[in-house]
Amino acid sequence: MNTRVVITGMGAVTPIGSGVDALWTSLIRGVSGIGPVTRFDTSEYETRIAAEVKEFDPTTVIDRKEARRMDRYTQFGVVAAAQAVADARLSGFDPERGGVCFGTGIGGMETLEQQFRVLFEKGPSRVSPFFIPMMISNMAAGNIAIQFGLKGPNATLTTACAASAHSAGEAFEAIRRGRADVMLAGGSEAPVTPISFAGFCSMKAMSTRNDEPARAVRPFDKGRDGFVMGEGGGVVVFESLEHAKSRGAKILAEMAGYGQSADAYHITAPAADGDGAARAMAAALEDAGMSPGQIDYINAHGTSTPLNDKTETIAVKRVFGEHARSLAVSSTKSMTGHLLGAAGIVELIACVKAIVEGMIPPTINYEEPDPDCDLDYVPNTARKRGVRAAMSNSFGFGGQNVSLIVKQFEP
């Protein structure tokens, strides 16, 4: 019999608030975190808006000297982890039975760009000795382990926009397989930089609704024209039920299922029939031992791109059948923007809060129905509704798909 895994703490640094309470309050109120880019000059860019983290001060958690040696994406991860550890009141565990599984799509892009400029303008001898340990994508996980003395399993997944959802799934597996008692699972991303922005602009993947940023992300709406890039991070504390009970931890929810799949179809486009997404959802249900009718809410991948929203809708209907019409489906990216590799974990946190609070966050900017997207997307206003179990979907470039299921904890 598999070990039961529960969630005992959560932390988040997002464009609509730092801390889970701030994030949740903004989600329920339908607050958009999107505005003009402030981190660099976007006058030559087709897209000039993003969801930036505002007033972020990593030194509230990280020593000032150490913070200077971390890329912004690592700072987001460490701060979110500190919040999660504090929320769980985690202490006194065996450090070799505690681990980290973290996800990022890009890693230290800001450091990479800065040091390229140093190389070309001043020469190789002026490149920082901290360039590599700041830039490489496993450093958030490494720094979190250092910060909290976690000497057990430690890994980083870079599966694009599914990265932190994969990290949650693999952390869940590490506890179920008996390799750890406690796992910090999360992800972070700091992609609002000139080169990454240029790359996504060239792909024509982002919204160009620059004059009305708060209305730019409109998942499932007929007028959607692309995603808006965001930054931030999130961490959840997973524990075996036995370990959580032994220390009297508060239990927020139970992690119930993890499914993954590959489209094997295209480097950026989702499979037109939603096949990969559907198989990830079905695998998560099978893993959880649950029927489709037991899911009340889906936090959709819902990027606001024409293809993604259509194919996710097809996939939901394929897996859930008639029950798809009873599901509440919302995309919190309409408020946070798309946090790329960090999106999945922040959206899992939203699912846990939906269960705990009995409230479903809305999809804002939903104004004109699209015949290809015909489910209940909880338009514009949060909805009071009991949630027994929720599914979070994350789909990455390269056709990598993850679905996670959390449910109410029952002793």
mmCIF file of C-alpha atoms in Angstrom:
data_model
loop_
_atom_site.group_PDB
_atom_site.id
_atom_site.type_symbol
_atom_site.label_atom_id
_atom_site.label_comp_id
_atom_site.label_asym_id
_atom_site.label_seq_id
_atom_site.Cartn_x
_atom_site.Cartn_y
_atom_site.Cartn_z
ATOM 1 C CA MET A 1 0.000 0.000 0.000
ATOM 2 C CA ASN A 2 1.332 3.447 -0.915
ATOM 3 C CA THR A 3 2.322 5.845 1.848
ATOM 4 C CA ARG A 4 -0.211 8.654 2.182
ATOM 5 C CA VAL A 5 1.283 12.116 1.539
ATOM 6 C CA VAL A 6 -0.125 15.317 2.988
ATOM 7 C CA ILE A 7 0.529 19.025 2.523
ATOM 8 C CA THR A 8 1.439 20.882 5.698
ATOM 9 C CA GLY A 9 2.854 24.212 4.524
ATOM 10 C CA MET A 10 2.868 26.548 1.520
ATOM 11 C CA GLY A 11 4.731 29.649 0.378
ATOM 12 C CA ALA A 12 4.468 31.874 -2.675
ATOM 13 C CA VAL A 13 6.104 34.928 -4.216
ATOM 14 C CA THR A 14 3.903 36.147 -7.063
ATOM 15 C CA PRO A 15 2.961 39.234 -9.085
ATOM 16 C CA ILE A 16 -0.241 39.543 -7.044
ATOM 17 C CA GLY A 17 1.267 39.164 -3.621
ATOM 18 C CA SER A 18 4.023 37.647 -1.534
ATOM 19 C CA GLY A 19 2.770 34.976 0.832
ATOM 20 C CA VAL A 20 -0.105 32.577 0.303
ATOM 21 C CA ASP A 21 -2.635 34.789 2.098
ATOM 22 C CA ALA A 22 -1.820 37.734 -0.178
ATOM 23 C CA LEU A 23 -1.911 35.515 -3.270
ATOM 24 C CA TRP A 24 -5.255 34.021 -2.298
ATOM 25 C CA THR A 25 -6.869 37.352 -1.443
ATOM 26 C CA SER A 26 -5.896 38.707 -4.861
ATOM 27 C CA LEU A 27 -7.103 35.598 -6.661
ATOM 28 C CA ILE A 28 -10.501 35.741 -5.009
ATOM 29 C CA ARG A 29 -10.843 39.458 -5.704
ATOM 30 C CA GLY A 30 -9.841 39.039 -9.350
ATOM 31 C CA VAL A 31 -6.779 41.276 -9.104
ATOM 32 C CA SER A 32 -4.510 41.379 -12.144
ATOM 33 C CA GLY A 33 -0.730 41.510 -11.601
ATOM 34 C CA ILE A 34 0.004 42.614 -15.154
ATOM 35 C CA GLY A 35 1.409 45.999 -16.132
ATOM 36 C CA PRO A 36 4.085 47.647 -18.270
ATOM 37 C CA VAL A 37 7.529 46.055 -18.019
ATOM 38 C CA THR A 38 9.758 48.031 -15.643
ATOM 39 C CA ARG A 39 12.906 45.906 -15.605
ATOM 40 C CA PHE A 40 14.213 46.986 -19.031
ATOM 41 C CA ASP A 41 13.376 49.185 -22.000
ATOM 42 C CA THR A 42 10.741 47.473 -24.164
ATOM 43 C CA SER A 43 10.283 50.245 -26.744
ATOM 44 C CA GLU A 44 11.511 47.967 -29.562
ATOM 45 C CA TYR A 45 9.427 44.986 -28.483
ATOM 46 C CA GLU A 46 6.061 43.969 -29.863
ATOM 47 C CA THR A 47 4.923 42.983 -26.364
ATOM 48 C CA ARG A 48 5.642 45.499 -23.601
ATOM 49 C CA ILE A 49 3.705 44.099 -20.627
ATOM 50 C CA ALA A 50 4.452 41.447 -18.016
ATOM 51 C CA ALA A 51 3.462 40.211 -14.562
ATOM 52 C CA GLU A 52 6.388 41.329 -12.422
ATOM 53 C CA VAL A 53 6.903 40.707 -8.712
ATOM 54 C CA LYS A 54 6.734 44.110 -7.052
ATOM 55 C CA GLU A 55 8.724 45.432 -4.081
ATOM 56 C CA PHE A 56 10.626 42.175 -3.640
ATOM 57 C CA ASP A 57 13.324 42.273 -0.948
ATOM 58 C CA PRO A 58 15.122 38.921 -0.591
ATOM 59 C CA THR A 59 17.151 40.166 2.379
ATOM 60 C CA THR A 60 14.116 39.774 4.620
ATOM 61 C CA VAL A 61 14.958 36.066 4.446
ATOM 62 C CA ILE A 62 18.436 35.712 2.903
ATOM 63 C CA ASP A 63 21.702 37.173 4.192
ATOM 64 C CA ARG A 64 22.538 40.241 2.082
ATOM 65 C CA LYS A 65 25.899 38.852 0.929
ATOM 66 C CA GLU A 66 24.377 35.500 -0.002
ATOM 67 C CA ALA A 67 21.485 37.176 -1.808
ATOM 68 C CA ARG A 68 23.955 38.991 -4.084
ATOM 69 C CA ARG A 69 25.301 35.577 -5.103
ATOM 70 C CA MET A 70 21.895 34.277 -6.170
ATOM 71 C CA ASP A 71 20.024 34.889 -9.401
ATOM 72 C CA ARG A 72 16.572 36.422 -8.989
ATOM 73 C CA TYR A 73 14.935 33.043 -9.742
ATOM 74 C CA THR A 74 16.839 31.451 -6.843
ATOM 75 C CA GLN A 75 15.875 34.283 -4.515
ATOM 76 C CA PHE A 76 12.204 33.699 -5.342
ATOM 77 C CA GLY A 77 12.618 30.001 -4.567
ATOM 78 C CA VAL A 78 14.426 30.456 -1.268
ATOM 79 C CA VAL A 79 11.961 33.082 -0.027
ATOM 80 C CA ALA A 80 8.960 30.912 -0.976
ATOM 81 C CA ALA A 81 10.594 27.934 0.762
ATOM 82 C CA ALA A 82 11.118 29.976 3.929
ATOM 83 C CA GLN A 83 7.446 30.892 3.927
ATOM 84 C CA ALA A 84 6.426 27.247 3.432
ATOM 85 C CA VAL A 85 8.727 25.961 6.181
ATOM 86 C CA ALA A 86 7.404 28.596 8.576
ATOM 87 C CA ASP A 87 3.809 27.789 7.633
ATOM 88 C CA ALA A 88 4.436 24.100 8.322
ATOM 89 C CA ARG A 89 6.324 24.909 11.539
ATOM 90 C CA LEU A 90 8.793 22.374 10.276
ATOM 91 C CA SER A 91 11.616 21.506 12.661
ATOM 92 C CA GLY A 92 13.172 18.579 14.427
ATOM 93 C CA PHE A 93 13.133 16.183 11.467
ATOM 94 C CA ASP A 94 15.915 13.838 10.368
ATOM 95 C CA PRO A 95 17.830 15.952 7.807
ATOM 96 C CA GLU A 96 18.753 12.899 5.745
ATOM 97 C CA ARG A 97 15.035 12.105 5.407
ATOM 98 C CA GLY A 98 14.199 15.578 4.131
ATOM 99 C CA GLY A 99 14.680 16.677 0.520
ATOM 100 C CA VAL A 100 13.941 19.148 -2.247
ATOM 101 C CA CYS A 101 12.486 18.696 -5.701
ATOM 102 C CA PHE A 102 12.375 21.916 -7.697
ATOM 103 C CA GLY A 103 11.392 23.044 -11.162
ATOM 104 C CA THR A 104 12.403 25.872 -13.445
ATOM 105 C CA GLY A 105 11.998 26.310 -17.147
ATOM 106 C CA ILE A 106 14.976 28.598 -17.699
ATOM 107 C CA GLY A 107 17.048 29.052 -14.510
ATOM 108 C CA GLY A 108 19.353 32.036 -14.095
ATOM 109 C CA MET A 109 18.603 33.875 -17.333
ATOM 110 C CA GLU A 110 19.222 37.344 -15.878
ATOM 111 C CA THR A 111 22.707 36.343 -14.713
ATOM 112 C CA LEU A 112 23.450 34.740 -18.065
ATOM 113 C CA GLU A 113 22.548 37.932 -19.933
ATOM 114 C CA GLN A 114 24.500 40.187 -17.573
ATOM 115 C CA GLN A 115 27.652 38.088 -17.816
ATOM 116 C CA PHE A 116 27.436 37.835 -21.609
ATOM 117 C CA ARG A 117 27.517 41.634 -21.673
ATOM 118 C CA VAL A 118 30.543 41.646 -19.360
ATOM 119 C CA LEU A 119 32.321 39.121 -21.579
ATOM 120 C CA PHE A 120 31.743 41.057 -24.809
ATOM 121 C CA GLU A 121 32.335 44.547 -23.366
ATOM 122 C CA LYS A 122 35.190 43.897 -20.886
ATOM 123 C CA GLY A 123 36.695 40.499 -21.716
ATOM 124 C CA PRO A 124 36.721 37.027 -20.168
ATOM 125 C CA SER A 125 38.780 37.938 -17.099
ATOM 126 C CA ARG A 126 35.964 40.178 -15.855
ATOM 127 C CA VAL A 127 33.305 37.449 -15.848
ATOM 128 C CA SER A 128 32.116 36.839 -12.286
ATOM 129 C CA PRO A 129 33.403 33.760 -10.427
ATOM 130 C CA PHE A 130 29.807 33.375 -9.276
ATOM 131 C CA PHE A 131 28.477 33.292 -12.848
ATOM 132 C CA ILE A 132 28.112 29.508 -13.042
ATOM 133 C CA PRO A 133 26.711 28.883 -9.526
ATOM 134 C CA MET A 134 24.260 31.739 -10.031
ATOM 135 C CA MET A 135 23.142 30.739 -13.503
ATOM 136 C CA ILE A 136 22.769 26.946 -13.561
ATOM 137 C CA SER A 137 19.242 25.727 -13.159
ATOM 138 C CA ASN A 138 19.747 23.442 -10.149
ATOM 139 C CA MET A 139 20.909 26.222 -7.851
ATOM 140 C CA ALA A 140 17.518 27.078 -6.382
ATOM 141 C CA ALA A 141 17.199 23.497 -5.136
ATOM 142 C CA GLY A 142 20.798 23.559 -3.899
ATOM 143 C CA ASN A 143 20.348 26.800 -2.014
ATOM 144 C CA ILE A 144 17.068 25.685 -0.448
ATOM 145 C CA ALA A 145 18.781 22.530 0.814
ATOM 146 C CA ILE A 146 21.624 24.620 2.248
ATOM 147 C CA GLN A 147 19.247 27.096 3.851
ATOM 148 C CA PHE A 148 17.166 24.447 5.621
ATOM 149 C CA GLY A 149 19.659 21.591 6.094
ATOM 150 C CA LEU A 150 17.830 19.136 3.845
ATOM 151 C CA LYS A 151 20.298 16.314 3.127
ATOM 152 C CA GLY A 152 17.995 13.779 1.468
ATOM 153 C CA PRO A 153 16.834 13.579 -2.160
ATOM 154 C CA ASN A 154 17.558 16.708 -4.178
ATOM 155 C CA ALA A 155 16.685 17.200 -7.834
ATOM 156 C CA THR A 156 15.741 19.811 -10.409
ATOM 157 C CA LEU A 157 13.411 19.334 -13.357
ATOM 158 C CA THR A 158 13.439 21.591 -16.397
ATOM 159 C CA THR A 159 10.342 20.592 -18.310
ATOM 160 C CA ALA A 160 9.405 24.084 -19.463
ATOM 161 C CA CYS A 161 6.004 25.200 -18.172
ATOM 162 C CA ALA A 162 5.369 21.819 -16.532
ATOM 163 C CA ALA A 163 8.567 21.962 -14.440
ATOM 164 C CA SER A 164 7.222 22.724 -10.989
ATOM 165 C CA ALA A 165 4.243 20.419 -11.476
ATOM 166 C CA HIS A 166 6.694 17.649 -12.345
ATOM 167 C CA SER A 167 8.692 18.583 -9.236
ATOM 168 C CA ALA A 168 5.591 18.211 -7.075
ATOM 169 C CA GLY A 169 4.844 14.844 -8.647
ATOM 170 C CA GLU A 170 8.367 13.554 -8.141
ATOM 171 C CA ALA A 171 8.515 14.830 -4.543
ATOM 172 C CA PHE A 172 5.236 13.003 -3.934
ATOM 173 C CA GLU A 173 6.794 9.857 -5.373
ATOM 174 C CA ALA A 174 9.931 10.175 -3.217
ATOM 175 C CA ILE A 175 7.814 10.004 -0.071
ATOM 176 C CA ARG A 176 5.554 7.241 -1.400
ATOM 177 C CA ARG A 177 8.635 5.154 -2.209
ATOM 178 C CA GLY A 178 9.951 5.605 1.313
ATOM 179 C CA ARG A 179 12.981 7.653 0.323
ATOM 180 C CA ALA A 180 12.035 10.677 2.424
ATOM 181 C CA ASP A 181 9.645 11.768 5.169
ATOM 182 C CA VAL A 182 9.576 15.430 4.177
ATOM 183 C CA MET A 183 9.976 17.035 0.740
ATOM 184 C CA LEU A 184 9.924 20.667 -0.269
ATOM 185 C CA ALA A 185 8.435 20.775 -3.753
ATOM 186 C CA GLY A 186 8.349 23.920 -5.810
ATOM 187 C CA GLY A 187 9.524 26.017 -8.657
ATOM 188 C CA SER A 188 10.586 29.530 -9.556
ATOM 189 C CA GLU A 189 11.206 31.619 -12.631
ATOM 190 C CA ALA A 190 12.591 35.093 -13.376
ATOM 191 C CA PRO A 191 12.287 35.328 -17.156
ATOM 192 C CA VAL A 192 11.470 39.033 -17.596
ATOM 193 C CA THR A 193 14.759 39.789 -19.327
ATOM 194 C CA PRO A 194 15.548 41.269 -22.746
ATOM 195 C CA ILE A 195 16.606 38.056 -24.474
ATOM 196 C CA SER A 196 13.865 35.782 -23.182
ATOM 197 C CA PHE A 197 11.284 38.463 -23.965
ATOM 198 C CA ALA A 198 12.710 38.813 -27.463
ATOM 199 C CA GLY A 199 12.531 35.074 -27.996
ATOM 200 C CA PHE A 200 8.886 34.785 -26.985
ATOM 201 C CA CYS A 201 8.015 37.896 -29.031
ATOM 202 C CA SER A 202 9.622 36.330 -32.088
ATOM 203 C CA MET A 203 7.481 33.244 -31.563
ATOM 204 C CA LYS A 204 4.336 35.449 -31.557
ATOM 205 C CA ALA A 205 3.301 33.623 -28.392
ATOM 206 C CA MET A 206 2.565 36.627 -26.181
ATOM 207 C CA SER A 207 -0.356 39.033 -26.061
ATOM 208 C CA THR A 208 0.176 42.405 -27.692
ATOM 209 C CA ARG A 209 -2.663 44.068 -25.807
ATOM 210 C CA ASN A 210 -0.148 46.583 -24.444
ATOM 211 C CA ASP A 211 -2.630 49.411 -23.915
ATOM 212 C CA GLU A 212 -4.798 47.466 -21.508
ATOM 213 C CA PRO A 213 -2.444 45.169 -19.569
ATOM 214 C CA ALA A 214 -4.898 44.146 -16.855
ATOM 215 C CA ARG A 215 -7.231 42.873 -19.594
ATOM 216 C CA ALA A 216 -4.551 41.197 -21.693
ATOM 217 C CA VAL A 217 -4.747 37.634 -20.376
ATOM 218 C CA ARG A 218 -8.161 36.232 -21.187
ATOM 219 C CA PRO A 219 -8.091 32.434 -21.069
ATOM 220 C CA PHE A 220 -10.896 30.686 -22.952
ATOM 221 C CA ASP A 221 -12.306 34.034 -24.158
ATOM 222 C CA LYS A 222 -12.827 34.309 -27.913
ATOM 223 C CA GLY A 223 -10.633 37.411 -28.044
ATOM 224 C CA ARG A 224 -7.549 35.823 -26.476
ATOM 225 C CA ASP A 225 -4.323 36.609 -28.316
ATOM 226 C CA GLY A 226 -1.543 34.978 -26.317
ATOM 227 C CA PHE A 227 -0.047 34.677 -22.846
ATOM 228 C CA VAL A 228 1.619 37.315 -20.679
ATOM 229 C CA MET A 229 4.948 36.402 -19.128
ATOM 230 C CA GLY A 230 5.168 36.382 -15.340
ATOM 231 C CA GLU A 231 7.754 35.751 -12.654
ATOM 232 C CA GLY A 232 7.706 34.320 -9.165
ATOM 233 C CA GLY A 233 7.918 31.104 -7.219
ATOM 234 C CA GLY A 234 6.102 28.721 -4.933
ATOM 235 C CA VAL A 235 6.879 25.864 -2.540
ATOM 236 C CA VAL A 236 4.739 23.305 -0.745
ATOM 237 C CA VAL A 237 5.778 21.043 2.128
ATOM 238 C CA PHE A 238 4.898 17.404 1.567
ATOM 239 C CA GLU A 239 5.120 14.950 4.447
ATOM 240 C CA SER A 240 4.184 11.346 4.943
ATOM 241 C CA LEU A 241 0.972 11.243 6.937
ATOM 242 C CA GLU A 242 2.747 9.310 9.676
ATOM 243 C CA HIS A 243 5.470 11.966 9.970
ATOM 244 C CA ALA A 244 2.981 14.835 9.989
ATOM 245 C CA LYS A 245 0.863 13.195 12.675
ATOM 246 C CA SER A 246 3.886 12.352 14.801
ATOM 247 C CA ARG A 247 4.777 16.019 15.154
ATOM 248 C CA GLY A 248 1.211 17.296 15.397
ATOM 249 C CA ALA A 249 1.347 19.233 12.127
ATOM 250 C CA LYS A 250 -1.716 20.961 10.733
ATOM 251 C CA ILE A 251 -2.757 19.178 7.554
ATOM 252 C CA LEU A 252 -4.076 21.335 4.720
ATOM 253 C CA ALA A 253 -4.907 18.659 2.157
ATOM 254 C CA GLU A 254 -3.827 15.274 0.874
ATOM 255 C CA MET A 255 -1.815 14.803 -2.292
ATOM 256 C CA ALA A 256 -3.741 12.133 -4.149
ATOM 257 C CA GLY A 257 -2.577 11.638 -7.733
ATOM 258 C CA TYR A 258 0.146 12.368 -10.271
ATOM 259 C CA GLY A 259 -0.064 11.705 -13.986
ATOM 260 C CA GLN A 260 2.299 12.608 -16.790
ATOM 261 C CA SER A 261 2.537 12.086 -20.522
ATOM 262 C CA ALA A 262 4.195 13.280 -23.707
ATOM 263 C CA ASP A 263 2.442 14.543 -26.826
ATOM 264 C CA ALA A 264 5.266 13.328 -29.092
ATOM 265 C CA TYR A 265 3.801 15.765 -31.594
ATOM 266 C CA HIS A 266 5.428 19.233 -31.919
ATOM 267 C CA ILE A 267 8.088 21.384 -30.242
ATOM 268 C CA THR A 268 5.640 24.117 -29.196
ATOM 269 C CA ALA A 269 2.060 23.321 -30.281
ATOM 270 C CA PRO A 270 -0.158 20.979 -28.234
ATOM 271 C CA ALA A 271 -1.543 17.887 -29.926
ATOM 272 C CA ALA A 272 -4.625 19.067 -31.824
ATOM 273 C CA ASP A 273 -6.872 16.386 -30.328
ATOM 274 C CA GLY A 274 -5.662 17.020 -26.768
ATOM 275 C CA ASP A 275 -4.360 13.473 -26.582
ATOM 276 C CA GLY A 276 -1.318 14.084 -24.372
ATOM 277 C CA ALA A 277 -3.189 16.336 -21.951
ATOM 278 C CA ALA A 278 -6.042 13.845 -21.715
ATOM 279 C CA ARG A 279 -3.713 10.966 -20.946
ATOM 280 C CA ALA A 280 -1.998 12.947 -18.165
ATOM 281 C CA MET A 281 -5.377 13.720 -16.574
ATOM 282 C CA ALA A 282 -6.520 10.105 -16.889
ATOM 283 C CA ALA A 283 -3.246 8.862 -15.398
ATOM 284 C CA ALA A 284 -3.626 11.188 -12.399
ATOM 285 C CA LEU A 285 -7.161 9.908 -11.785
ATOM 286 C CA GLU A 286 -5.984 6.312 -11.999
ATOM 287 C CA ASP A 287 -3.066 7.040 -9.666
ATOM 288 C CA ALA A 288 -5.442 8.611 -7.150
ATOM 289 C CA GLY A 289 -7.912 5.733 -7.452
ATOM 290 C CA MET A 290 -10.635 8.290 -8.172
ATOM 291 C CA SER A 291 -13.420 8.542 -10.705
ATOM 292 C CA PRO A 292 -13.969 11.682 -12.813
ATOM 293 C CA GLY A 293 -17.103 12.463 -10.829
ATOM 294 C CA GLN A 294 -15.072 12.933 -7.659
ATOM 295 C CA ILE A 295 -13.273 16.004 -9.045
ATOM 296 C CA ASP A 296 -15.058 19.301 -8.429
ATOM 297 C CA TYR A 297 -12.540 21.835 -9.720
ATOM 298 C CA ILE A 298 -9.789 22.003 -12.346
ATOM 299 C CA ASN A 299 -7.182 24.734 -12.246
ATOM 300 C CA ALA A 300 -6.538 24.751 -15.972
ATOM 301 C CA HIS A 301 -3.229 25.323 -17.700
ATOM 302 C CA GLY A 302 -5.299 27.985 -19.502
ATOM 303 C CA THR A 303 -2.568 30.130 -21.017
ATOM 304 C CA SER A 304 -4.811 32.410 -23.106
ATOM 305 C CA THR A 305 -3.288 31.157 -26.350
ATOM 306 C CA PRO A 306 -5.778 30.104 -29.029
ATOM 307 C CA LEU A 307 -4.525 26.538 -29.391
ATOM 308 C CA ASN A 308 -3.846 25.678 -25.760
ATOM 309 C CA ASP A 309 -7.254 26.679 -24.445
ATOM 310 C CA LYS A 310 -9.078 24.868 -27.216
ATOM 311 C CA THR A 311 -7.140 21.611 -26.877
ATOM 312 C CA GLU A 312 -7.310 21.626 -23.066
ATOM 313 C CA THR A 313 -11.091 21.948 -23.352
ATOM 314 C CA ILE A 314 -11.180 18.994 -25.753
ATOM 315 C CA ALA A 315 -9.023 16.961 -23.371
ATOM 316 C CA VAL A 316 -11.170 17.740 -20.313
ATOM 317 C CA LYS A 317 -14.306 16.643 -22.160
ATOM 318 C CA ARG A 318 -12.602 13.464 -23.366
ATOM 319 C CA VAL A 319 -11.570 12.443 -19.831
ATOM 320 C CA PHE A 320 -14.548 13.671 -17.812
ATOM 321 C CA GLY A 321 -17.380 12.936 -20.252
ATOM 322 C CA GLU A 322 -20.735 14.281 -19.071
ATOM 323 C CA HIS A 323 -19.189 15.336 -15.751
ATOM 324 C CA ALA A 324 -17.171 17.965 -17.643
ATOM 325 C CA ARG A 325 -20.362 20.082 -17.687
ATOM 326 C CA SER A 326 -20.496 19.984 -13.885
ATOM 327 C CA LEU A 327 -16.872 20.895 -13.328
ATOM 328 C CA ALA A 328 -15.707 24.341 -12.342
ATOM 329 C CA VAL A 329 -12.680 25.136 -14.534
ATOM 330 C CA SER A 330 -10.681 28.321 -14.065
ATOM 331 C CA SER A 331 -7.347 29.752 -15.111
ATOM 332 C CA THR A 332 -5.561 31.765 -12.445
ATOM 333 C CA LYS A 333 -3.027 32.798 -15.093
ATOM 334 C CA SER A 334 -5.608 35.433 -15.980
ATOM 335 C CA MET A 335 -4.370 37.215 -12.831
ATOM 336 C CA THR A 336 -0.811 35.967 -12.178
ATOM 337 C CA GLY A 337 0.308 35.878 -15.785
ATOM 338 C CA HIS A 338 2.182 32.790 -16.920
ATOM 339 C CA LEU A 339 4.965 31.994 -14.463
ATOM 340 C CA LEU A 340 6.406 29.428 -16.901
ATOM 341 C CA GLY A 341 8.262 26.791 -14.850
ATOM 342 C CA ALA A 342 6.821 28.141 -11.588
ATOM 343 C CA ALA A 343 3.209 28.118 -12.775
ATOM 344 C CA GLY A 344 2.326 24.566 -11.772
ATOM 345 C CA ILE A 345 3.223 24.867 -8.106
ATOM 346 C CA VAL A 346 1.442 28.203 -7.651
ATOM 347 C CA GLU A 347 -1.639 26.692 -9.267
ATOM 348 C CA LEU A 348 -1.424 23.636 -6.997
ATOM 349 C CA ILE A 349 -1.429 26.071 -4.062
ATOM 350 C CA ALA A 350 -4.582 27.655 -5.511
ATOM 351 C CA CYS A 351 -6.189 24.194 -5.615
ATOM 352 C CA VAL A 352 -5.329 23.540 -1.963
ATOM 353 C CA LYS A 353 -6.777 26.906 -0.967
ATOM 354 C CA ALA A 354 -9.926 26.179 -2.992
ATOM 355 C CA ILE A 355 -10.396 22.995 -0.934
ATOM 356 C CA VAL A 356 -9.619 24.650 2.399
ATOM 357 C CA GLU A 357 -11.686 27.772 1.806
ATOM 358 C CA GLY A 358 -14.531 26.263 -0.228
ATOM 359 C CA MET A 359 -14.052 28.983 -2.818
ATOM 360 C CA ILE A 360 -13.079 28.802 -6.481
ATOM 361 C CA PRO A 361 -10.973 31.583 -7.997
ATOM 362 C CA PRO A 362 -12.307 33.052 -11.245
ATOM 363 C CA THR A 363 -11.053 33.377 -14.786
ATOM 364 C CA ILE A 364 -10.983 37.131 -15.216
ATOM 365 C CA ASN A 365 -11.372 38.966 -18.535
ATOM 366 C CA TYR A 366 -13.833 36.376 -19.766
ATOM 367 C CA GLU A 367 -16.170 38.465 -21.928
ATOM 368 C CA GLU A 368 -16.992 36.683 -25.174
ATOM 369 C CA PRO A 369 -17.613 32.919 -25.249
ATOM 370 C CA ASP A 370 -15.712 30.871 -27.795
ATOM 371 C CA PRO A 371 -17.689 27.962 -29.304
ATOM 372 C CA ASP A 372 -14.505 25.879 -29.078
ATOM 373 C CA CYS A 373 -14.282 26.526 -25.331
ATOM 374 C CA ASP A 374 -17.662 25.645 -23.864
ATOM 375 C CA LEU A 375 -17.097 24.630 -20.236
ATOM 376 C CA ASP A 376 -17.848 26.508 -17.019
ATOM 377 C CA TYR A 377 -14.764 28.706 -16.657
ATOM 378 C CA VAL A 378 -15.989 30.532 -13.500
ATOM 379 C CA PRO A 379 -16.082 33.843 -15.365
ATOM 380 C CA ASN A 380 -14.821 36.989 -13.671
ATOM 381 C CA THR A 381 -16.110 36.392 -10.119
ATOM 382 C CA ALA A 382 -15.001 33.901 -7.484
ATOM 383 C CA ARG A 383 -17.569 31.294 -6.575
ATOM 384 C CA LYS A 384 -18.444 29.772 -3.226
ATOM 385 C CA ARG A 385 -18.465 26.017 -3.698
ATOM 386 C CA GLY A 386 -17.325 23.055 -1.646
ATOM 387 C CA VAL A 387 -14.382 21.311 -3.285
ATOM 388 C CA ARG A 388 -13.741 17.696 -2.366
ATOM 389 C CA ALA A 389 -10.888 17.267 -4.821
ATOM 390 C CA ALA A 390 -9.153 19.433 -7.388
ATOM 391 C CA MET A 391 -6.935 18.821 -10.394
ATOM 392 C CA SER A 392 -4.136 21.108 -11.583
ATOM 393 C CA ASN A 393 -2.967 20.866 -15.200
ATOM 394 C CA SER A 394 0.424 21.954 -16.549
ATOM 395 C CA PHE A 395 1.631 21.531 -20.114
ATOM 396 C CA GLY A 396 5.106 22.436 -21.372
ATOM 397 C CA PHE A 397 6.781 23.103 -24.704
ATOM 398 C CA GLY A 398 8.017 19.849 -26.124
ATOM 399 C CA GLY A 399 4.661 18.260 -25.329
ATOM 400 C CA GLN A 400 5.363 17.434 -21.673
ATOM 401 C CA ASN A 401 2.175 17.209 -19.629
ATOM 402 C CA VAL A 402 1.428 16.869 -15.920
ATOM 403 C CA SER A 403 -1.790 16.606 -13.948
ATOM 404 C CA LEU A 404 -1.876 16.653 -10.152
ATOM 405 C CA ILE A 405 -4.792 15.857 -7.833
ATOM 406 C CA VAL A 406 -5.244 17.093 -4.270
ATOM 407 C CA LYS A 407 -8.203 16.269 -2.060
ATOM 408 C CA GLN A 408 -9.688 17.053 1.320
ATOM 409 C CA PHE A 409 -7.819 15.352 4.106
ATOM 410 C CA GLU A 410 -9.789 12.639 5.848
ATOM 411 C CA PRO A 411 -8.045 11.013 8.838
#
